[in-house]
Tab-separated table of C-alpha atoms in Angstrom:
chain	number	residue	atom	x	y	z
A	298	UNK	CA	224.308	18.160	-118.699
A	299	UNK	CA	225.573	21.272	-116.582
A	300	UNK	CA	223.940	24.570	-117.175
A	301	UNK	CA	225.802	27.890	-118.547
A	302	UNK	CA	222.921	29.661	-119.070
A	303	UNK	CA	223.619	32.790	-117.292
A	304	UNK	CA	219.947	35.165	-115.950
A	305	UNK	CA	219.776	36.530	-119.615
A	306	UNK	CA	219.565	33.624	-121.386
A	307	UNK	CA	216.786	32.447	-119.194
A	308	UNK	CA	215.113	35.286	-119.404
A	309	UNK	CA	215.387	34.998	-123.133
A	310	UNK	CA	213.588	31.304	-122.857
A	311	UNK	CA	210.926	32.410	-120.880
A	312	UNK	CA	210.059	35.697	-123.151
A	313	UNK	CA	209.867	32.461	-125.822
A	314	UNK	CA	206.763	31.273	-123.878
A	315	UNK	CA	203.629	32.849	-124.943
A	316	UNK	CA	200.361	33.241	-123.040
A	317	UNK	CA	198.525	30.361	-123.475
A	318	UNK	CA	195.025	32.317	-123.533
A	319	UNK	CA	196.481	35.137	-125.665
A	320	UNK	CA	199.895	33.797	-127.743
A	321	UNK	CA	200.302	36.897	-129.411
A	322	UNK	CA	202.249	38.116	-126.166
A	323	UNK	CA	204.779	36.507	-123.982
A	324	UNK	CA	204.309	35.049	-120.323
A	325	UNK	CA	207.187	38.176	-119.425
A	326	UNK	CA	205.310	40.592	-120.988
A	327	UNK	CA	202.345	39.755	-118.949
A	328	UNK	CA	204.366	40.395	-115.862
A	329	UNK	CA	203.364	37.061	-114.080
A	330	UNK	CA	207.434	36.472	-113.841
A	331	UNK	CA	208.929	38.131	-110.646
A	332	UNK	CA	212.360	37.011	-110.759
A	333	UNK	CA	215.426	34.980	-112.176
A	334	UNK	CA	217.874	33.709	-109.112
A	335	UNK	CA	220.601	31.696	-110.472
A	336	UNK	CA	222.803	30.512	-107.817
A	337	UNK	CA	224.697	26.974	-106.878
A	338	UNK	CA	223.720	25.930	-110.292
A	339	UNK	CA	220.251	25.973	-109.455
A	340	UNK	CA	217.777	28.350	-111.193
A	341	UNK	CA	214.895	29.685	-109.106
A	342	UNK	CA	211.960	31.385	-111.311
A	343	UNK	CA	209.482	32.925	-109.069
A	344	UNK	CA	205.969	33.466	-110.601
A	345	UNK	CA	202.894	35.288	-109.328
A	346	UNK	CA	199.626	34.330	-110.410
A	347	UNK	CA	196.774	36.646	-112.456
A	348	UNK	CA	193.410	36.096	-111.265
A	349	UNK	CA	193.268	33.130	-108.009
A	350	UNK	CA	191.304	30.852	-109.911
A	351	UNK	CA	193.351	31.547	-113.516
A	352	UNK	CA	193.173	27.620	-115.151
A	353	UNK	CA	196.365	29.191	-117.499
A	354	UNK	CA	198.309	29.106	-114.337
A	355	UNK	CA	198.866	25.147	-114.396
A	356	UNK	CA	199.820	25.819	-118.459
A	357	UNK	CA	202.192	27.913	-117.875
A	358	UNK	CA	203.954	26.453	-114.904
A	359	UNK	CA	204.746	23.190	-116.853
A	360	UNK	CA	205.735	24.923	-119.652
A	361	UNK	CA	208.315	27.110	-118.185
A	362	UNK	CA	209.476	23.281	-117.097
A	363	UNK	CA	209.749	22.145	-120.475
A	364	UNK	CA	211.234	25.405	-121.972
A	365	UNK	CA	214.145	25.443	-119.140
A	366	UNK	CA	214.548	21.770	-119.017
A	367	UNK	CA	214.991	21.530	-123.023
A	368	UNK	CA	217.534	24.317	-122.868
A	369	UNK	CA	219.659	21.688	-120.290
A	370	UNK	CA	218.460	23.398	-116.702
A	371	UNK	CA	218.393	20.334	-114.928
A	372	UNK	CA	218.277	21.957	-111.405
A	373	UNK	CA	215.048	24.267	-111.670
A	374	UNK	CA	212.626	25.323	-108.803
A	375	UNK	CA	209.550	27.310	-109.439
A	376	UNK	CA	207.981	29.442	-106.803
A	377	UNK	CA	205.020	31.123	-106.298
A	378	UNK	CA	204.546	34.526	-104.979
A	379	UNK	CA	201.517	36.463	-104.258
A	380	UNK	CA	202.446	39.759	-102.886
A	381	UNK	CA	202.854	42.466	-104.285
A	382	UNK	CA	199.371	41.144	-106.274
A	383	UNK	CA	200.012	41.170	-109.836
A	384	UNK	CA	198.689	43.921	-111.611
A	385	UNK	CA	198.310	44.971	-115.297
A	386	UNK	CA	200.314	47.759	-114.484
A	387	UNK	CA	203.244	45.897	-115.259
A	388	UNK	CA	202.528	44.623	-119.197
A	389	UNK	CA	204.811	47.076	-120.501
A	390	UNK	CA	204.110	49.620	-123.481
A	391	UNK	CA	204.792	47.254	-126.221
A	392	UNK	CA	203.130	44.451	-125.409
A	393	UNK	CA	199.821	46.350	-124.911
A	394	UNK	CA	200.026	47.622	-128.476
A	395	UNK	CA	200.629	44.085	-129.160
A	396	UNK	CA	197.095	43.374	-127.232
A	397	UNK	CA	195.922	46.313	-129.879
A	398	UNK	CA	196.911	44.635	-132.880
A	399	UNK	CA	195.609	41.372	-131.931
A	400	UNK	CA	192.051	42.373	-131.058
A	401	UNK	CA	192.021	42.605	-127.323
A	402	UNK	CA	191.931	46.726	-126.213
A	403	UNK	CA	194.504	46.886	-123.682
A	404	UNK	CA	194.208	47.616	-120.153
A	405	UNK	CA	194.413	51.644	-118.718
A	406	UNK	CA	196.114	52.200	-115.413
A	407	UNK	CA	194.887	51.412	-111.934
A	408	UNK	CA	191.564	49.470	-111.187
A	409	UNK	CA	188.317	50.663	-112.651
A	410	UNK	CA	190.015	53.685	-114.168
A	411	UNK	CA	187.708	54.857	-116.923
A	412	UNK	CA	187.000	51.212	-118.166
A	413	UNK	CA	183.770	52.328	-119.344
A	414	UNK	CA	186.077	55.120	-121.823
A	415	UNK	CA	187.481	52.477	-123.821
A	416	UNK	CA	188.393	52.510	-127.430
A	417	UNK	CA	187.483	50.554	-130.122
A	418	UNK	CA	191.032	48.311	-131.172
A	419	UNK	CA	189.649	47.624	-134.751
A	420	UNK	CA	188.885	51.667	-135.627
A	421	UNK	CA	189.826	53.410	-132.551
A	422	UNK	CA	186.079	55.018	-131.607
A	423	UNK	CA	185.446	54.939	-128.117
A	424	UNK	CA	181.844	55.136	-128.543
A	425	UNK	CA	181.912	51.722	-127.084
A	426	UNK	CA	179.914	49.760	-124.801
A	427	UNK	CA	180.321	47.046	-121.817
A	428	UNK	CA	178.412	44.132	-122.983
A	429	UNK	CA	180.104	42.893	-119.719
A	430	UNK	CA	182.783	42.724	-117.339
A	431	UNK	CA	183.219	38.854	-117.548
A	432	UNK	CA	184.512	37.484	-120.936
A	433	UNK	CA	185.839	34.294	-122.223
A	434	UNK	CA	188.741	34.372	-119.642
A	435	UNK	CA	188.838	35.621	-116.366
A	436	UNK	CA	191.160	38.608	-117.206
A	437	UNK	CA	188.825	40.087	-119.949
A	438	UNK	CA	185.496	41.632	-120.341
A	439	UNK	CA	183.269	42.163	-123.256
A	440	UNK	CA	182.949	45.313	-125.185
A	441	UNK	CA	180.785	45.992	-128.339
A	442	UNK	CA	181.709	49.347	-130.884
A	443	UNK	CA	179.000	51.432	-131.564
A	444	UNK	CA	180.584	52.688	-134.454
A	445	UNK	CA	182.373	50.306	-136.518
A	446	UNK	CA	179.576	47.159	-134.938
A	447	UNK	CA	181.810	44.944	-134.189
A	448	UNK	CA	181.919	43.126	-130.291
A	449	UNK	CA	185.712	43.142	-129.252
A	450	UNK	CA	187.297	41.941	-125.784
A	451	UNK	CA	188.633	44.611	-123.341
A	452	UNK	CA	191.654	43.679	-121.170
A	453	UNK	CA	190.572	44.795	-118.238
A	454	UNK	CA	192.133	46.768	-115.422
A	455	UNK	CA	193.313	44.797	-112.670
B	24	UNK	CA	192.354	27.756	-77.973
B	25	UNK	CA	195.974	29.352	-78.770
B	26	UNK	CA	196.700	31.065	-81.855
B	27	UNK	CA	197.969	28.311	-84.485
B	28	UNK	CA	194.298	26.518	-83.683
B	29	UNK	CA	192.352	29.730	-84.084
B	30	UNK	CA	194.175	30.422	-87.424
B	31	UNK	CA	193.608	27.269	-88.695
B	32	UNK	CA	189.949	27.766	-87.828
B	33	UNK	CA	189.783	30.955	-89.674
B	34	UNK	CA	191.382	29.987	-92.443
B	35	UNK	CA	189.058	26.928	-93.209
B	36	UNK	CA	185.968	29.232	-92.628
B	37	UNK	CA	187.024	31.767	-95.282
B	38	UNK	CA	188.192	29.251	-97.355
B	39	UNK	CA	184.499	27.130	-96.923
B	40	UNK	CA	183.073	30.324	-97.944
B	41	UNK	CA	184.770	30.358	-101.372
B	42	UNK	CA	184.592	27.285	-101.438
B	43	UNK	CA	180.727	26.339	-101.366
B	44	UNK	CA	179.894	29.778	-102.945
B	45	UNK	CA	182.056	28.871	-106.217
B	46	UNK	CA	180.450	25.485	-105.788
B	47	UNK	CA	177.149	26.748	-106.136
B	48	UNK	CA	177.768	29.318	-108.574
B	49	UNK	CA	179.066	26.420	-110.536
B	50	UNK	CA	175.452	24.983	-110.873
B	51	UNK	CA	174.689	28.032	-113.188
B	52	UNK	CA	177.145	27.009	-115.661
B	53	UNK	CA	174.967	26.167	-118.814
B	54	UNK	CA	171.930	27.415	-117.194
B	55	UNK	CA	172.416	31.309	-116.777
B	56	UNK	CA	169.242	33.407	-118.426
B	57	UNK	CA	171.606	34.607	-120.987
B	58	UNK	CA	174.992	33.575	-122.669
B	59	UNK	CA	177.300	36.713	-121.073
B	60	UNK	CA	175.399	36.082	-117.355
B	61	UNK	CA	176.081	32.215	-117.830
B	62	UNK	CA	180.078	33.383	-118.703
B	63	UNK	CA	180.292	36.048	-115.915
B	64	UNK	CA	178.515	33.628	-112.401
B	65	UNK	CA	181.076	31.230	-113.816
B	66	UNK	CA	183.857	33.500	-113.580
B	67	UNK	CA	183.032	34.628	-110.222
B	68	UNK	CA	182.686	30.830	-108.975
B	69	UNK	CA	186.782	29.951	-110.408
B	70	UNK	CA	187.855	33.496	-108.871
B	71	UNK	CA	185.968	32.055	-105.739
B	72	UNK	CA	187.211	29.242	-105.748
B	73	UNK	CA	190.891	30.184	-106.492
B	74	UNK	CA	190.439	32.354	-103.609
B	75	UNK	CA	189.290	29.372	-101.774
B	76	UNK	CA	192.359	27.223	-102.620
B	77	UNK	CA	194.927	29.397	-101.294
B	78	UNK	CA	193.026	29.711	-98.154
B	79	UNK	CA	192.805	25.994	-97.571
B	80	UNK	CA	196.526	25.226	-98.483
B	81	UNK	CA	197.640	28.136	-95.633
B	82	UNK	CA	195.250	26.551	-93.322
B	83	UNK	CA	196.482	22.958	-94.149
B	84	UNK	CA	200.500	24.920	-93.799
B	85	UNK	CA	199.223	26.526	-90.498
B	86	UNK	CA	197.856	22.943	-88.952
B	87	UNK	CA	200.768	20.972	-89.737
B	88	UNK	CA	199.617	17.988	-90.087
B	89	UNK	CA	199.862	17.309	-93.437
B	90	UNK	CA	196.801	18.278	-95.080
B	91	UNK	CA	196.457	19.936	-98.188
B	92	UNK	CA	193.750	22.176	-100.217
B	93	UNK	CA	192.396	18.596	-101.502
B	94	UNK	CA	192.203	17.273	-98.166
B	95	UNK	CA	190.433	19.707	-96.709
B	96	UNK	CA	187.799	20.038	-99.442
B	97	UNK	CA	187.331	16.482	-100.049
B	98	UNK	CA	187.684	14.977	-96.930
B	99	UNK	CA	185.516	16.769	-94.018
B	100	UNK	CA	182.194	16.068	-93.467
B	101	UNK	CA	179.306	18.579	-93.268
B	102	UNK	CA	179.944	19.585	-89.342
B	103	UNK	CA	184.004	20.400	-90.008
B	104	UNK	CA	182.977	22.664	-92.556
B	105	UNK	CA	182.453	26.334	-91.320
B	106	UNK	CA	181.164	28.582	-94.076
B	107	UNK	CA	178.032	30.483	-93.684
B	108	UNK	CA	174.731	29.582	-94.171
B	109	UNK	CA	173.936	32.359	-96.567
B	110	UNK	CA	175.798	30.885	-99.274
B	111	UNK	CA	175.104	26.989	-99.268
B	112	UNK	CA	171.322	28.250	-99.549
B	113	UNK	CA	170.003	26.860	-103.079
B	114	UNK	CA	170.554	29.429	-106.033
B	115	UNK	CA	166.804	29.929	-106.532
B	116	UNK	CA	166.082	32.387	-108.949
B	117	UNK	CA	168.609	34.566	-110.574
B	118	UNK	CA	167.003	37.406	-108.281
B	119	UNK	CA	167.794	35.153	-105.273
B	120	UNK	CA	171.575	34.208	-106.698
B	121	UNK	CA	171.971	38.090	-107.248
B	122	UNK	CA	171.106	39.261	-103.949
B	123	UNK	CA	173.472	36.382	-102.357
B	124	UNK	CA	176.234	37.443	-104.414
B	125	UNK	CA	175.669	41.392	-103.375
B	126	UNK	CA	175.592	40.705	-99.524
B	127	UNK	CA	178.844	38.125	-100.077
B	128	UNK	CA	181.122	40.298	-102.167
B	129	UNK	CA	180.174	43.164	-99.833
B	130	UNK	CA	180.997	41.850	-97.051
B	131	UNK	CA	184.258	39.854	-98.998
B	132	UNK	CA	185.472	43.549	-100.294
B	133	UNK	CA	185.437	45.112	-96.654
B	134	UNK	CA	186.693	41.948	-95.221
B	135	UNK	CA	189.677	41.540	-97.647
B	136	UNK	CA	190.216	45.458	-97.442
B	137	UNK	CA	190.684	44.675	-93.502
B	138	UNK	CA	192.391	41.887	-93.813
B	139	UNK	CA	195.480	42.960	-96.349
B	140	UNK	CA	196.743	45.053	-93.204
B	141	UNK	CA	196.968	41.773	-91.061
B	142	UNK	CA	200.016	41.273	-89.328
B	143	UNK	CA	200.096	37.605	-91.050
B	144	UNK	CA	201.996	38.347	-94.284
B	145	UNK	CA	200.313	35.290	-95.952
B	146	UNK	CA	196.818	36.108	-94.897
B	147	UNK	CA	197.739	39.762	-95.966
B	148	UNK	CA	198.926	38.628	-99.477
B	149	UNK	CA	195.745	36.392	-99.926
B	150	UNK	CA	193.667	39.024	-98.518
B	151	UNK	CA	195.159	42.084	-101.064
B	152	UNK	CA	195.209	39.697	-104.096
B	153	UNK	CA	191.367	38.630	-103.274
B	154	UNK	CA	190.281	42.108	-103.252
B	155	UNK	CA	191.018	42.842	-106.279
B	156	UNK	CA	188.700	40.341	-107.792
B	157	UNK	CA	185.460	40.608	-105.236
B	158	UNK	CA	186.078	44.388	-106.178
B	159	UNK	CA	184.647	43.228	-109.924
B	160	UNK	CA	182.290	41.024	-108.113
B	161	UNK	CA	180.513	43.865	-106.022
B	162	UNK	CA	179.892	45.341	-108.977
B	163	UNK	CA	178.367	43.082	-111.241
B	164	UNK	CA	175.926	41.900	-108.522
B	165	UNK	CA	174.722	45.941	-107.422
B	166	UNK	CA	174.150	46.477	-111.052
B	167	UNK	CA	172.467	43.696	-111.229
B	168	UNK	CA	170.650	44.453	-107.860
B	169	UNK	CA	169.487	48.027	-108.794
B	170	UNK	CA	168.221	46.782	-112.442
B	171	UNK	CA	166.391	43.984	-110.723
B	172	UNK	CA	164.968	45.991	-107.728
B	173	UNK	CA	164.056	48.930	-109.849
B	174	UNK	CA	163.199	47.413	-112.362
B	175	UNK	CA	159.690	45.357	-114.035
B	176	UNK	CA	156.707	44.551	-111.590
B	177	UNK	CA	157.911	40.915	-111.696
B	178	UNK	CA	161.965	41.582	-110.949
B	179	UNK	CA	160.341	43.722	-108.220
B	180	UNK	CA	158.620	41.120	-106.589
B	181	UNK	CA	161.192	38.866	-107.078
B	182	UNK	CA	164.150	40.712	-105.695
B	183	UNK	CA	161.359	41.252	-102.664
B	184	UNK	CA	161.177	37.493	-102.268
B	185	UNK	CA	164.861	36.681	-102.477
B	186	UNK	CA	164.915	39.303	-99.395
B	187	UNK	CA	162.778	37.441	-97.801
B	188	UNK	CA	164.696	34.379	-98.096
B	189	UNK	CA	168.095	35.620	-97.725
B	190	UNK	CA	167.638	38.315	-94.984
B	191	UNK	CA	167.792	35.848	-92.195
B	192	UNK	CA	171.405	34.258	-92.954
B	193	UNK	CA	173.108	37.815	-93.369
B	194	UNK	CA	174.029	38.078	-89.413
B	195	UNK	CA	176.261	35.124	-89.687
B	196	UNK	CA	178.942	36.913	-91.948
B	197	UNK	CA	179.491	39.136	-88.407
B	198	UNK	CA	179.498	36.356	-85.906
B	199	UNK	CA	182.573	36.788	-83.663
B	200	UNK	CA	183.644	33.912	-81.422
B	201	UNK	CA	186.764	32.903	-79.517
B	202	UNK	CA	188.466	32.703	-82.743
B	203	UNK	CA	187.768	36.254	-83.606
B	204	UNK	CA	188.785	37.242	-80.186
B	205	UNK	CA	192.244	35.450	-80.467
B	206	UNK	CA	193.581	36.490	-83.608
B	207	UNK	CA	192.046	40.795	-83.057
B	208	UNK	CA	194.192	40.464	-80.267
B	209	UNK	CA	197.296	39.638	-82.727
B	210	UNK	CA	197.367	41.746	-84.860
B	211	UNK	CA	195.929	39.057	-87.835
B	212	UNK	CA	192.041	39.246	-88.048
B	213	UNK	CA	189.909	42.054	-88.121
B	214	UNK	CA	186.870	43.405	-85.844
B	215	UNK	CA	183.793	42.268	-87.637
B	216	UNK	CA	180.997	44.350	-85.786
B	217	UNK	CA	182.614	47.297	-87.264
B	218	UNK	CA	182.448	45.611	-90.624
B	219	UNK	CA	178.762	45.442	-89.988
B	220	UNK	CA	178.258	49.423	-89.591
B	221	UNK	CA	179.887	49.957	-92.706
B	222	UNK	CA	178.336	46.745	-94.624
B	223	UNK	CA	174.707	48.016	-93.418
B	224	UNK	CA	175.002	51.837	-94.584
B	225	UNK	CA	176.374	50.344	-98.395
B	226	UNK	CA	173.397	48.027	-98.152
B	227	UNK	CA	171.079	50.948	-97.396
B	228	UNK	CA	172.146	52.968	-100.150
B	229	UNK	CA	172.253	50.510	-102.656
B	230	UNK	CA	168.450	49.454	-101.919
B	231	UNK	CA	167.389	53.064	-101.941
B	232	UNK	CA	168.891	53.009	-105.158
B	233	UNK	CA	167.320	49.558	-106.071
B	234	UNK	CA	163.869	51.142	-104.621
B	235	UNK	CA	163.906	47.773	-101.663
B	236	UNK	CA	162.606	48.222	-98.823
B	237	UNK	CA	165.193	47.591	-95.621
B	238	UNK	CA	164.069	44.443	-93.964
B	239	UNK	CA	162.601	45.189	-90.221
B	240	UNK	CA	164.522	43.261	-87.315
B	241	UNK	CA	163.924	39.893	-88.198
B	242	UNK	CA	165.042	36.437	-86.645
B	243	UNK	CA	168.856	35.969	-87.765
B	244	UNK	CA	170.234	32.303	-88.327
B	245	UNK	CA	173.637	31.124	-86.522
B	246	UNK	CA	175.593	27.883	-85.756
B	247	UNK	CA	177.900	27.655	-88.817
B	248	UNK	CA	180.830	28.863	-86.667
B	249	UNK	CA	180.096	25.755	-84.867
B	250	UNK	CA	179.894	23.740	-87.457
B	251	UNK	CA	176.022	23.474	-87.882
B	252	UNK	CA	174.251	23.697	-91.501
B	253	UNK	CA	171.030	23.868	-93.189
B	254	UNK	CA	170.326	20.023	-94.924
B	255	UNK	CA	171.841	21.928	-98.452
B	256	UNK	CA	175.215	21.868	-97.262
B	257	UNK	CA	175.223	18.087	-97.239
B	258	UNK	CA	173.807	17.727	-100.725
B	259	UNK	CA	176.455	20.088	-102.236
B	260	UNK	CA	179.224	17.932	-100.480
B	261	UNK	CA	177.875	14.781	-101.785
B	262	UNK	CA	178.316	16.146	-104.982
B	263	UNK	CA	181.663	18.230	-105.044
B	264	UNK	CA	183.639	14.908	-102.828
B	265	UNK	CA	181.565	12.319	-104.815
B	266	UNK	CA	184.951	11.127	-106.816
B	267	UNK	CA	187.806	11.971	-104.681
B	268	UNK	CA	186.037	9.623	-102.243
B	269	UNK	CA	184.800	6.857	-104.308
B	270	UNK	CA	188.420	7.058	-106.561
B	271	UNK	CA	191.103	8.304	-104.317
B	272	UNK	CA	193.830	7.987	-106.723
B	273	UNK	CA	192.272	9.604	-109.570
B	274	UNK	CA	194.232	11.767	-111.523
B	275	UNK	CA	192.841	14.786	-114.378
């Protein structure tokens, strides 16, 4: 079968895909997806990893295959990138209130920046504390609320 | 030695470096003195040896001869492996695994700061991603060191007798050799004696801070440029090739 998806439609697809670590947002919102090249009838999807040693990376790789594959993209190559580093600069507005909602307090700008000045996602206090900066995946850390006493996960600032 | 063979030869010794020191970090998992410390050296072994991997594939790229990250880490013996000494020492204590980690991710954050200017845009890229994640390293291990160092009579002596121990294997992380020489020349790798000024004075600081004592001028350990190891190194490989060697074709 012959592709006519056009760059939309496969952006569409891979917005579909959600973070296997955190589902509640997609593998484009995270920003890990540089580009969409379609030329020739092939489709070129260049990624960039999180964190080096991410184990999601492998995840999400071979399900961009199936996603793109299903939808009839025969001809796909996936390429990995590594500069500019990925940052969490780019998860856009929404899906860090997304993060919000789901329990995880979304990343600030920039590296370090105030991560110690971070609020609460269940009642918004940020009379919070690092309970520390390595949590069940290697792009969170763990926080605990000092008002509401309840530990939550931090996104943290990469 | 021309510059493709020097590049290859500093590729594999910063990827070693990851390498074993994720290894050993590794040996914490399920053993850490508390649940989050367990979580967090584990962390900082994958981010090591992610780092690691990327390393080894460029240098298996930059050789040409068809080796990739799983040939290089599976299938060298002890004297083709050129990471320092400092970090195929046992982890000891959790003082001892601490301090380790401090003078590593140092060193690692003014290295990778260095090296994301190279003129090699892969070793740049490697580099600037890298630094982002020994930056969280540094500090977990200098909290760590000033709670330790400043801390009980027994993390005291402790963090005193990691010192001790570790001291000794720090001057290898500023060896230069022909390598070195090669690739400053280019443009790609970065002067490491003026690493050392700026590693010592953060070092300094930090220990004021941690109330340690600066170690006098003491014997320092060499040879892993070369190729030549303490009798640990050969232990961890046993371990980490065990199955790649003994089942070649395994799959996960």
């Amino acid at each position: 079968m012959v592709s006519v998806l056009n760059k939309e439609n496969v952006w569409e697809l891979l917005e579909s895909i959600p973070d296997p670590e955190i589902p509640v947002i997609s593998i484009v919102d995270l920003g890990i997806i540089r580009s969409v090249d379609i030329s020739d009838q092939k489709t070129l999807v260049t990624i960039t990893p999180t964190y080096s040693g991410c184990p999601a990376m492998f995840e999400i790789e071979s399900q961009i295959k199936e996603v793109l594959s299903n939808a009839g993209i025969g001809n796909l190559e996936l390429k990995t990138v590594l500069a500019p580093a990925w940052t969490t600069d780019w998860i856009n507005a929404e899906a860090k209130k997304k993060l919000e909602e789901y329990g995880i307090a979304p990343p600030k700008p920039g590296i370090f920046s105030e991560d110690t000045l971070v609020a609460c996602p269940f009642c918004k206090s940020e009379n919070t504390s690092v309970t520390s900066v390595f949590g069940s995946t290697p792009c969170k850390a763990l926080f605990y609320c000092n008002s509401c006493e309840q530990p939550f996960e931090h996104f943290k600032c990469h | 030695m021309n510059k493709q063979e020097a590049l290859f030869d500093y590729l594999v010794r910063l990827g070693d470096t990851s390498l074993i020191a994720g290894q050993r970090l590794s040996e914490w998992c399920g053993h850490g003195p508390i649940l989050e410390e367990d979580i967090a050296l584990t962390n900082i072994s994958l981010d090591l040896i992610g780092q690691a991997r990327q390393f080894l594939t460029y240098a298996g790229e930059v050789e040409g001869r068809g080796r990739d990250e799983d040939a290089l880490a599976y299938h060298r013996d002890v004297w083709e492996f050129k990471n320092v000494k400092l970090i195929e020492q046992p982890n000891g204590d959790f003082a001892q695994t601490i301090l380790k980690q401090y003078f590593l991710s140092t060193f690692n954050c003014l290295l990778y700061g260095a090296l994301s200017h190279s003129k090699d845009e892969t070793l740049a890229a490697i580099a600037a991603k890298s630094l982002k994640e020994v930056l969280y390293h540094k500090r977990h291990s200098a909290e760590w060191l000033k709670r330790l160092g400043d801390g009980t009579a027994e993390s005291k002596q402790r963090m005193e007798f990691a010192l001790e121990e570790l001291w000794t294997y720090t001057g290898e992380l500023f060896e230069m050799t022909e390598v070195d020489k090669v690739l400053v020349e280019e443009g790609i790798a970065c002067d490491l004696n003026e690493l050392y000024m700026r590693w010592l004075n953060e070092v300094e600081e930090i220990f004021e801070e941690a109330t340690l004592d600066m170690p006098k001028d003491v014997f320092m350990a060499s040879g892993s440029r070369k190729g030549l190891h303490t009798e640990h190194l050969g232990f961890i490989l046993a371990e980490m090739q065990f199955l790649p060697r003994a089942y070649p074709d395994a799959k996960w």
